[in-house]
Coordinates of C-alpha atoms in Angstrom, one line a residue:
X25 CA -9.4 18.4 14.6
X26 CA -11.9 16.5 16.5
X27 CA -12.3 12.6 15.3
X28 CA -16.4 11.9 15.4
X29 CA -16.1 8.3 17.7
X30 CA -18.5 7.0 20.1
X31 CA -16.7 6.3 23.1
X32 CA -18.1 4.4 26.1
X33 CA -14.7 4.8 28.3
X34 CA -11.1 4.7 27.4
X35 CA -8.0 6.8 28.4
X36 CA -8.0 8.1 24.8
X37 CA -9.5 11.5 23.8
X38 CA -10.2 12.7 20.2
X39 CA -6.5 14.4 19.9
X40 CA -4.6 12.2 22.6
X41 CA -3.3 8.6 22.5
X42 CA -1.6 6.2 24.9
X43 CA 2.0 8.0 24.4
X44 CA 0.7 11.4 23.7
X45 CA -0.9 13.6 20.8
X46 CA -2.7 11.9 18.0
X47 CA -2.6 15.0 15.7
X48 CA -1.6 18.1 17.4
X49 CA -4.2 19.9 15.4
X50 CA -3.7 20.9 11.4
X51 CA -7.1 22.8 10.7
X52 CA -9.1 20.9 8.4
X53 CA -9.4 22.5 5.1
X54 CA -12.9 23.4 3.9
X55 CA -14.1 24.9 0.6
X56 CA -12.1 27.3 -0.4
X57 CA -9.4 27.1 2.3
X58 CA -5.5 27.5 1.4
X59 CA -4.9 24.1 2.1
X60 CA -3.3 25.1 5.2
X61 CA -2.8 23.5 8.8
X62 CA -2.2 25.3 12.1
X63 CA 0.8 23.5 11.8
X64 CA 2.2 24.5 8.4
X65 CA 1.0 27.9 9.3
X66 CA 2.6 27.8 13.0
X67 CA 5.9 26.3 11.1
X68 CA 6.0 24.1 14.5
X69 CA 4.4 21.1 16.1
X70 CA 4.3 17.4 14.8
X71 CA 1.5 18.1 12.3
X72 CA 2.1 17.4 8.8
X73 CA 1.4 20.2 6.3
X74 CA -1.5 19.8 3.2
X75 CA -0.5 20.3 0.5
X76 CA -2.1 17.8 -2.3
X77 CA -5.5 17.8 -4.5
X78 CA -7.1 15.0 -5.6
X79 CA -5.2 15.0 -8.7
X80 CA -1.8 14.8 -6.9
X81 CA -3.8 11.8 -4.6
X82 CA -4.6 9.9 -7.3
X83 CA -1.2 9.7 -9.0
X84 CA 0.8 8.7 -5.6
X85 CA -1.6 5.8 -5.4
X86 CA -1.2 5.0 -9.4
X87 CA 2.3 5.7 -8.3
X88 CA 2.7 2.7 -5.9
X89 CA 0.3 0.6 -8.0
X90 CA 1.2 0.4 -11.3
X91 CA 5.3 -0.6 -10.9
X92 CA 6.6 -4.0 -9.8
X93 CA 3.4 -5.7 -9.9
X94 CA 2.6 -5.2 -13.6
X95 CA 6.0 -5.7 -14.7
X96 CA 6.9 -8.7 -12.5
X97 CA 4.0 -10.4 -11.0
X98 CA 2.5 -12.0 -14.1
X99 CA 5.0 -14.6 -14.1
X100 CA 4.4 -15.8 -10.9
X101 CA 0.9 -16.0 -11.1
X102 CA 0.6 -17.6 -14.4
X103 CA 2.9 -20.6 -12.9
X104 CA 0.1 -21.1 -10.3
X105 CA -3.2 -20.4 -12.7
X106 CA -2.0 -20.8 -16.2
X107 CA -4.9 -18.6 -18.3
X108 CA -7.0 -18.4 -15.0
X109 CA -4.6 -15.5 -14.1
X110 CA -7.2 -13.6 -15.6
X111 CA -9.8 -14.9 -13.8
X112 CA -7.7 -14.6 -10.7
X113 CA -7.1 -10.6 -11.7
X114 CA -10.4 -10.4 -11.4
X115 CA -11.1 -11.5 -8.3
X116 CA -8.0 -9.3 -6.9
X117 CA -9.6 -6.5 -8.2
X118 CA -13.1 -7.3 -6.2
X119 CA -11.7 -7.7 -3.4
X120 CA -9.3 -4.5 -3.7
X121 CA -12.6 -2.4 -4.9
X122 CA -14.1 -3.6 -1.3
X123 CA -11.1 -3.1 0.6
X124 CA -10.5 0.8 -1.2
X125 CA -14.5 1.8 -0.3
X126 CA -14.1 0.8 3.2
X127 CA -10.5 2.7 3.7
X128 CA -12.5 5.4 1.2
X129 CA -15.4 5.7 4.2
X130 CA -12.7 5.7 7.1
X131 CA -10.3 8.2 5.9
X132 CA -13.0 10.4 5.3
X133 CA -14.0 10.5 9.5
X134 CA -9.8 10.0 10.5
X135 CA -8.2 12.4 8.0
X136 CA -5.1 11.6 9.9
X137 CA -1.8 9.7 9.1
X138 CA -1.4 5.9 9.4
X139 CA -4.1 4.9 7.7
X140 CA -5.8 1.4 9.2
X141 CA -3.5 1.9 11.7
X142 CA -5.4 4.8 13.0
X143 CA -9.2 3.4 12.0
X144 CA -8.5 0.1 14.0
X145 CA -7.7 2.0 16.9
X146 CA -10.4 4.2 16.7
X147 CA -13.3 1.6 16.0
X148 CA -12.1 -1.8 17.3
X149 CA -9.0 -1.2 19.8
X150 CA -5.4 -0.8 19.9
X151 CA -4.3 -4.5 19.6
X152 CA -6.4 -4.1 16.2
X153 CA -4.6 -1.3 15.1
X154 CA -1.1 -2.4 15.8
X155 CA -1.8 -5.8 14.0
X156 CA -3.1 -3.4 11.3
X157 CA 0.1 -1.0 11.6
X158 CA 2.6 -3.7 11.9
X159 CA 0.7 -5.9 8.4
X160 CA 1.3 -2.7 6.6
X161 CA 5.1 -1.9 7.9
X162 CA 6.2 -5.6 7.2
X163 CA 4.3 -5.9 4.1
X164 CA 5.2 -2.7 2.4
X165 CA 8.8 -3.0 3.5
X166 CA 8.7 -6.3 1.8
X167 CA 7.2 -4.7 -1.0
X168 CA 9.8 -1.7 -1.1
X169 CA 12.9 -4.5 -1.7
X170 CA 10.9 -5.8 -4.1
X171 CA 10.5 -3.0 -6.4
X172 CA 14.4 -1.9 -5.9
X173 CA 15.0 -5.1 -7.1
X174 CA 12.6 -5.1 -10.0
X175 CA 14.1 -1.3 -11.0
X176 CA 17.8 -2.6 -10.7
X177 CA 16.7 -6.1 -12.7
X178 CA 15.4 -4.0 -15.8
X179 CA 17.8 -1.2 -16.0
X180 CA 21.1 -2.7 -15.0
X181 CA 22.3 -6.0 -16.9
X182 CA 25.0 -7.7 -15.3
X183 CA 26.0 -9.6 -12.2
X184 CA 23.5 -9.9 -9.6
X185 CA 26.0 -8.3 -6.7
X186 CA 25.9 -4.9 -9.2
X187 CA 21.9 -5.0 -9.7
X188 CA 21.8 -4.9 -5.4
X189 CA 24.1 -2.1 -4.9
X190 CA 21.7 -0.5 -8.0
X191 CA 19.0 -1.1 -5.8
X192 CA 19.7 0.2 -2.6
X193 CA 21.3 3.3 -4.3
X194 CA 17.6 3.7 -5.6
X195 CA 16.5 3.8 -1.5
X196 CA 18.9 6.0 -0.7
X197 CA 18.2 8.6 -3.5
X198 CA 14.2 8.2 -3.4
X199 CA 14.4 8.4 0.7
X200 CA 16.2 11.4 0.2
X201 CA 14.1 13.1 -2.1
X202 CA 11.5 11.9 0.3
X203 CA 12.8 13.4 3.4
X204 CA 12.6 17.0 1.7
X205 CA 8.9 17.2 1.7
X206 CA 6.3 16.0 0.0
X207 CA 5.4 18.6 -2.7
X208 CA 8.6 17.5 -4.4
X209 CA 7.3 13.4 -4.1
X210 CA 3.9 14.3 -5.5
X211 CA 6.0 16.3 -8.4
X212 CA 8.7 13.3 -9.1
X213 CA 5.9 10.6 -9.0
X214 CA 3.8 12.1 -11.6
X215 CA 6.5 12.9 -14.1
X216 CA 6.9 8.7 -13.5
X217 CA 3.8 7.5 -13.2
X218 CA 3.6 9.4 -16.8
X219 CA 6.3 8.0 -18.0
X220 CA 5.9 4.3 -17.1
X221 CA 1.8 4.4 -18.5
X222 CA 3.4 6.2 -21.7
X223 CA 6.0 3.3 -22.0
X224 CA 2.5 0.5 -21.5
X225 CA 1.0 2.5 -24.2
X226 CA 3.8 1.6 -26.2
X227 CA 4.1 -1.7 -25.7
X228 CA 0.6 -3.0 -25.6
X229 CA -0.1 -2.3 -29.4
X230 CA 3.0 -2.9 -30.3
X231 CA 2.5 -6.6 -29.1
X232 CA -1.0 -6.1 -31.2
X233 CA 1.1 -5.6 -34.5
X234 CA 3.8 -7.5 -33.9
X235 CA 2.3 -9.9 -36.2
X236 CA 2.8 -13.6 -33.5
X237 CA 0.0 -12.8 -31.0
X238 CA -2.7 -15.3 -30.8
X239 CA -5.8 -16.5 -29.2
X240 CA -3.9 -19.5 -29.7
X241 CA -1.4 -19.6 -27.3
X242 CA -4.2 -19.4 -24.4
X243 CA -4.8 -22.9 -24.8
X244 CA -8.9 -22.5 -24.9
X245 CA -11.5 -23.0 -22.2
X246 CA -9.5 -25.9 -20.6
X247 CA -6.4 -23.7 -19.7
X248 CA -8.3 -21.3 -17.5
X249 CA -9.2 -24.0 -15.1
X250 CA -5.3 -25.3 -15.8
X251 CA -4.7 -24.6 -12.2
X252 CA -7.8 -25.3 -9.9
X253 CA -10.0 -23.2 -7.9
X254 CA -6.5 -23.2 -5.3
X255 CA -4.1 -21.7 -7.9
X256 CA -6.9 -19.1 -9.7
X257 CA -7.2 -18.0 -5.4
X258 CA -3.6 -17.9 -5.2
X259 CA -2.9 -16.0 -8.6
X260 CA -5.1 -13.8 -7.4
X261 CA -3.4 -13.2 -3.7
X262 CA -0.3 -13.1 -5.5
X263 CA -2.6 -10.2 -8.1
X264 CA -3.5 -8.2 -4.6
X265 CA 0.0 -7.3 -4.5
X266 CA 0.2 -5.1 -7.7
X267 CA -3.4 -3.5 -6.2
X268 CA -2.4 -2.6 -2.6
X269 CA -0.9 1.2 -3.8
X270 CA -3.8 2.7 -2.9
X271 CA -3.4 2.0 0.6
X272 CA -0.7 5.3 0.2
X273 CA -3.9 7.6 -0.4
X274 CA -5.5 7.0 2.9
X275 CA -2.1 7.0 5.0
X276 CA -1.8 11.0 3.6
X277 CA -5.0 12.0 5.9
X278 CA -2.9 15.1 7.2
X279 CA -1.3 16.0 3.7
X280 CA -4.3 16.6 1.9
X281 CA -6.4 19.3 1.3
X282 CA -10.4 18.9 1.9
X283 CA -9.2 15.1 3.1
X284 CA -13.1 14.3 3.8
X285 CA -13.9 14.8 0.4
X286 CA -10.3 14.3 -1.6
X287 CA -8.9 10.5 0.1
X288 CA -13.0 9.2 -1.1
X289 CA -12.5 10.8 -4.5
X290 CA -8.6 9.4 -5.3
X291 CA -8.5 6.0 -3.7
X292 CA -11.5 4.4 -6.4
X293 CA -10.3 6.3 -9.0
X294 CA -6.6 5.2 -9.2
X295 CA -8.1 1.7 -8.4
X296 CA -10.1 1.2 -11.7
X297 CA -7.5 3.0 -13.9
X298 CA -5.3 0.7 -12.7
X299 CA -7.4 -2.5 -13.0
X300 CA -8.0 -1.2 -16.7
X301 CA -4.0 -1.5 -16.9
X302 CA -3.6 -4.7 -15.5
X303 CA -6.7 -6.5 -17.6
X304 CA -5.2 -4.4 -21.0
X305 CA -1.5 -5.7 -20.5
X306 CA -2.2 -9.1 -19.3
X307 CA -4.3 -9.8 -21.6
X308 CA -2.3 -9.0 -24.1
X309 CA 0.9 -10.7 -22.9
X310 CA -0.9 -13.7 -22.7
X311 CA -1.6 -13.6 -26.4
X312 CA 1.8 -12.8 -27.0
X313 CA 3.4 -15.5 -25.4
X314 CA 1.1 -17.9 -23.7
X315 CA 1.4 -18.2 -19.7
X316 CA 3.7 -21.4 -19.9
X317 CA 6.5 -18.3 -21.1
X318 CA 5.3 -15.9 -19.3
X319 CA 5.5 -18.7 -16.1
X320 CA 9.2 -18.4 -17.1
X321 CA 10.6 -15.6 -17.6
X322 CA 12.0 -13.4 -15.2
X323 CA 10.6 -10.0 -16.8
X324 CA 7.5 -11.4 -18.1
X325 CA 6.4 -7.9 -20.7
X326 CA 9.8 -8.1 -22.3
X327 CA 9.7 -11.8 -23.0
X328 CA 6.1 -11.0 -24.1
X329 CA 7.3 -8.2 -26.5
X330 CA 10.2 -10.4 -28.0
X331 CA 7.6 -13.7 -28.4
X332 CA 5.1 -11.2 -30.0
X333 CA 7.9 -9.9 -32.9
X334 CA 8.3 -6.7 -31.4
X335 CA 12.0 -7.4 -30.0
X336 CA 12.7 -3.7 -31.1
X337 CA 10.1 -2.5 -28.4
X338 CA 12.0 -4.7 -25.6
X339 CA 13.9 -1.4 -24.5
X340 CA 11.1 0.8 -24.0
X341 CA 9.7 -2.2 -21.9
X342 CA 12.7 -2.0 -19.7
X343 CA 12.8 1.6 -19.5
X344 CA 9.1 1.7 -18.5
X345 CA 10.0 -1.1 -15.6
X346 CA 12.5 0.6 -14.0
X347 CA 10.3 4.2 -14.1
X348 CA 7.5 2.4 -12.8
X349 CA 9.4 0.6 -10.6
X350 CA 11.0 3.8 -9.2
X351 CA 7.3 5.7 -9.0
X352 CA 6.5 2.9 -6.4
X353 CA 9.3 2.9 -4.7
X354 CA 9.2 6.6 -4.2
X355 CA 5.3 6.5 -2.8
X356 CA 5.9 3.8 -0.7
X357 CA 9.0 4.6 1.3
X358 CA 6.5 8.1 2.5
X359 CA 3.2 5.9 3.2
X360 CA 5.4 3.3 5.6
X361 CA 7.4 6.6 7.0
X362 CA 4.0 8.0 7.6
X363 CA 2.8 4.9 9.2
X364 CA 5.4 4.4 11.6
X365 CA 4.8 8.0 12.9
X366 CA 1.3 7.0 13.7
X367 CA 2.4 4.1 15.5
X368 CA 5.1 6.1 17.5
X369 CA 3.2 8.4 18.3
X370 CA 1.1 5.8 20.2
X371 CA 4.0 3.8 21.3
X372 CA 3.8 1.2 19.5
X373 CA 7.2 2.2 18.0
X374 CA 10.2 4.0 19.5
X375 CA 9.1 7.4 20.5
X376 CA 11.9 8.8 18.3
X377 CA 10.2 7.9 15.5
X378 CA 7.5 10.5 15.6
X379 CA 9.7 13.3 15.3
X380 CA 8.8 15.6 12.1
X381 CA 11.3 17.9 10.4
X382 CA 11.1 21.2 11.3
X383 CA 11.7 22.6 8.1
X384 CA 10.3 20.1 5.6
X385 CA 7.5 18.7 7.9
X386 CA 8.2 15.3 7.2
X387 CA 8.9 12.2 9.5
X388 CA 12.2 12.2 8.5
X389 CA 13.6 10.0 11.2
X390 CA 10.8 7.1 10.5
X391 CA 11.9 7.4 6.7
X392 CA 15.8 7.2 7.5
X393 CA 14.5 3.9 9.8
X394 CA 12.6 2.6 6.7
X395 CA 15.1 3.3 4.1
X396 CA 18.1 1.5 6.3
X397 CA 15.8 -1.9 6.4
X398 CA 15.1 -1.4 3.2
X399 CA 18.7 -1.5 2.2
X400 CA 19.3 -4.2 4.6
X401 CA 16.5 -6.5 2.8
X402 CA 17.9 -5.9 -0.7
X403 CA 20.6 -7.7 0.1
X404 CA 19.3 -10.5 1.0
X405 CA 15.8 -10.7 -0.7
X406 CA 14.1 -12.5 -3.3
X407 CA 12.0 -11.4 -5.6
X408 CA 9.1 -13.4 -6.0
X409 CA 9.2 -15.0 -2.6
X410 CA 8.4 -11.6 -0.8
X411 CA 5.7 -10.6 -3.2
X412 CA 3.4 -13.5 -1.5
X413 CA 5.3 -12.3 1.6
X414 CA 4.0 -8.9 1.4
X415 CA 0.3 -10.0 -0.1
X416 CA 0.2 -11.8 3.6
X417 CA 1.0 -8.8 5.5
X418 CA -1.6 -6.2 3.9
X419 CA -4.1 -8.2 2.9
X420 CA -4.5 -8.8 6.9
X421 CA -4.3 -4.7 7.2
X422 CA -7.0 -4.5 4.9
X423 CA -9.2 -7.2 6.4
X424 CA -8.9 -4.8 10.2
X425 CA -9.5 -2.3 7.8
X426 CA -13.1 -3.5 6.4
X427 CA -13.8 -5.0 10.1
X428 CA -13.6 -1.3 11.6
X429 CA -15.6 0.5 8.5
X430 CA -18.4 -2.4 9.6
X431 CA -18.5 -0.5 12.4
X432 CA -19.5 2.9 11.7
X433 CA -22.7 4.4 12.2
X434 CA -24.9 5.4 9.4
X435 CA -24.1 9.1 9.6
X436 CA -20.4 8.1 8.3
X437 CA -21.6 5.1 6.0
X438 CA -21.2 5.8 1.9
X439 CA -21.3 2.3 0.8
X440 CA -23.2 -0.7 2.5
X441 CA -22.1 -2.9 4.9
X442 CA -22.2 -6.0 2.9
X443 CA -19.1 -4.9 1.0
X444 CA -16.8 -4.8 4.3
X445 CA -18.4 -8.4 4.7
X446 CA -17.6 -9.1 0.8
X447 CA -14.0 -7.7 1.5
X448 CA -13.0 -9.0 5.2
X449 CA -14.3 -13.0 3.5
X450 CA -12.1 -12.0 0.3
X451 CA -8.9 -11.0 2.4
X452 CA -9.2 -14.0 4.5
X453 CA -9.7 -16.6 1.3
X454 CA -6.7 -15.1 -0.3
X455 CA -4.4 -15.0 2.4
X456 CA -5.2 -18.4 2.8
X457 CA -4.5 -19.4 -0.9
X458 CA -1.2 -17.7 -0.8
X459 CA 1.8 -20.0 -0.8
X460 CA 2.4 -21.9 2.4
X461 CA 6.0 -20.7 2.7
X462 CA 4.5 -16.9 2.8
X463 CA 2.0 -17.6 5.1
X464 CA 4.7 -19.0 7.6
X465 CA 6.6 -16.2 7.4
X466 CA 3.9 -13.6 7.7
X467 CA 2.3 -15.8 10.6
X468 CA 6.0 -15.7 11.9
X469 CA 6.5 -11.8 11.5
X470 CA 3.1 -11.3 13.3
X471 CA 3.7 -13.7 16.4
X472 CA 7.1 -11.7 16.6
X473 CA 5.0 -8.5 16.3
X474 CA 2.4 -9.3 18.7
X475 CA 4.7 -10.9 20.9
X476 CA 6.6 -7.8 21.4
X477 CA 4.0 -5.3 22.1
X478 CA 2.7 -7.6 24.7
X479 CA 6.0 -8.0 26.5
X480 CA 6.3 -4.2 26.4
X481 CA 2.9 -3.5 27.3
X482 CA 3.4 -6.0 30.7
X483 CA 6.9 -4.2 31.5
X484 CA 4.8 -0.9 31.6
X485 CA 2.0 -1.9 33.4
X486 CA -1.7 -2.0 33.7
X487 CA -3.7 0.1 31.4
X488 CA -0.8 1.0 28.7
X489 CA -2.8 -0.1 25.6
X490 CA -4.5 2.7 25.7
X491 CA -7.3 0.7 24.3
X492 CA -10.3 2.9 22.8
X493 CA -13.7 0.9 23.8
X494 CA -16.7 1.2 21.3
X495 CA -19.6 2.1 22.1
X496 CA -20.8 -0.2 19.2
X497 CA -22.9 1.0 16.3
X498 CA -26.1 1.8 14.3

């Protein structure tokens, strides 16, 4: 496959990076194709094989969407904004609808894995796309903890020692499900992403009938500015991290079938089913309980189902957690293995990394790496600290992300340029609204990150960025 690029000069060719092949050439699928590569023909080489329609697309990103952060993050957020977490969903969700057209309009050009990681490279440089790589890696690792957590929290009662060794069971099983190929992901994530809307479906209008739910308990007008133009900003970053899911569609460039045509189709459509969710269930648990319980409670929907008079319905909430919680999990160990392949392949990670099964043609050893930090985090992490933790990280992979679909000619353009503007400006407010704690430790993570590469780059001498130089554009 040939990436169309405008290079002036660079050491990089359309298939080649700094530490060797890019893509070492899947044919790209056109009407009526099998959905075939060379290299799941060949049965050989380090391309991935495609396999997935738009329908399978759109369910791994509801998949990674709708799990921890509609179970979980409404607590948090309701501390910060009171009402105004509404208002704040809102604004997550315009700034995730800008982010999604611009990683829409890339993936359909660089149908390859890594995602941002690959469009930085190829429209604003390699030290653009690590710091988009290494946002994403961080950030979704974060997330990953979070959401074995959140599973273990709502299907295992007891000690917290029992609910981490619940958790990174969870890893293990999901990583190992993943590691035997990715037909069998798309299969497991729809029967839960299924299952956990089915269990919502539940719940929602049994809070409606429960007979307690009331307008009330929003505390009028006044309680939506409760928390200040700050905490409605920083409900919202603190939102952005039940929307990033979506981010899974575009890392899949090499596992889809017709991927210039199938990533633009998926990523807005699991993006407004899912905003539909999120407005539809916190609206209603607000009514149910009011955000001074929901700021509370450790598993916000339950205690919004048990304030409502519908404690009967508090199992099915659980039941739908952990499922969603599981669905995430599952999509998101693949999109970070699939990411770190991209970045190995360039060097930006150990080389080893790269390596794809010969049998299951998946980066297996990238999803072993992921799983064992995983694991290692689960042990240690909090919940609701490393959800601002992990906003930090992608919202900055999405902000590289709308700064390199600003710069595509018109030929490649679907949507204006104004909305990367709308988006880069809406990533930068809201990772400056987040927390200050999380923004230390994401500024932390990305001195260490940068920091590194620079020290490895100057140990290997001149020229070993492999820097892409554009030519600029229309």
């Amino acid at each position: 496959m040939a990436f169309r690029r405008r290079n002036r000069s660079g050491p990089e060719t359309a298939a080649s990076g700094a530490g060797g092949p890019v893509e070492d050439g899947p044919a790209e699928d056109g009407p009526g194709g099998d959905g075939q590569g060379a290299g799941e023909a060949s049965g050989g080489g380090d391309a991935l094989a495609r396999r997935l329609g738009t329908g399978d697309a759109v369910l791994i990103g509801l998949g990674s969407m709708v799990g921890v952060g509609v179970f979980a993050v409404f607590g948090p957020a309701a501390r910060v904004a009171g009402t105004g977490l509404l208002v704040g969903l809102v604004v997550a969700a315009v700034v995730a609808y800008c982010n999604a057209a611009a990683s829409a309009q890339l993936a359909a050009v660089y149908p390859t894995s890594g995602g941002t990681y690959v469009y930085g490279r190829e429209r604003l440089g390699s030290w653009w796309g690590f710091a988009a790589g290494w946002g994403f890696v961080v950030g979704k690792t974060a997330s990953c903890a979070a959401m074995a957590l959140t599973f273990a929290s709502y299907a295992v009662p007891g000690p917290g020692w029992v609910r981490r060794v619940v958790a990174a069971a969870a890893v293990v099983a999901l990583a190992s499900l993943n590691y035997r190929g990715v037909t069998r992901t798309a299969l497991l994530t729809r029967v839960l992403v299924v299952a956990s809307l089915s269990a919502l479906a539940v719940v929602v209008p049994g809070i409606a009938v429960g007979g307690q739910a009331s307008a009330a308990r929003l505390g009028g007008w006044a309680a939506v500015g409760e928390g200040g133009v700050y905490g409605v900003l920083q409900a919202a970053g603190l939102l952005f991290f039940a929307f990033a899911g979506y981010a899974r569609i575009a890392t899949m460039g090499e596992e889809v079938r017709d991927p210039e045509r199938t990533i633009p189709r998926a990523i807005p459509v699991a993006l407004f089913i899912a905003v539909a969710v999120y407005l539809v269930v916190g609206a209603a648990a607000l009514l149910a309980a009011g955000p001074r319980v929901l700021a509370g409670a450790a598993a916000p929907l339950a205690a919004a189902v048990e304030a409502a008079g519908a404690g009967a319905l508090a199992p099915v909430v659980r039941a739908g957690a952990a499922l969603a919680s599981l669905g995430a999990l599952l999509a998101l160990i693949a999109g970070i293995g699939r990411t770190s392949l991209a970045m190995a392949r360039h060097r930006d990670l150990p080389g080893w990394l790269a390596a794809v099964h010969p049998r299951y043609r998946v980066p297996h050893h990238a999803e072993v790496a992921v799983a064992v930090v995983v694991c290692g985090l689960v042990a240690a992490v909090d919940l609701r600290g490393v959800i601002g933790f992990s906003s930090f990280g992608v919202l900055v992979y999405y902000a590289v992300a709308n700064a390199s679909a600003f710069t595509q000619p018109a030929r490649d353009r679907r949507w204006p340029r104004a909305l990367n503007v709308l988006g880069a400006a809406g990533c930068v407010v809201l990772v400056a609204a987040l927390p200050w704690t999380s923004v230390l430790a994401g500024a932390v993570m990305f001195a260490v990150g940068l920091g590194g590469r620079w020290l490895v780059l100057r140990r290997r001498g001149p020229g070993a960025s492999g820097d892409v130089h554009n030519a600029g554009y229309e």
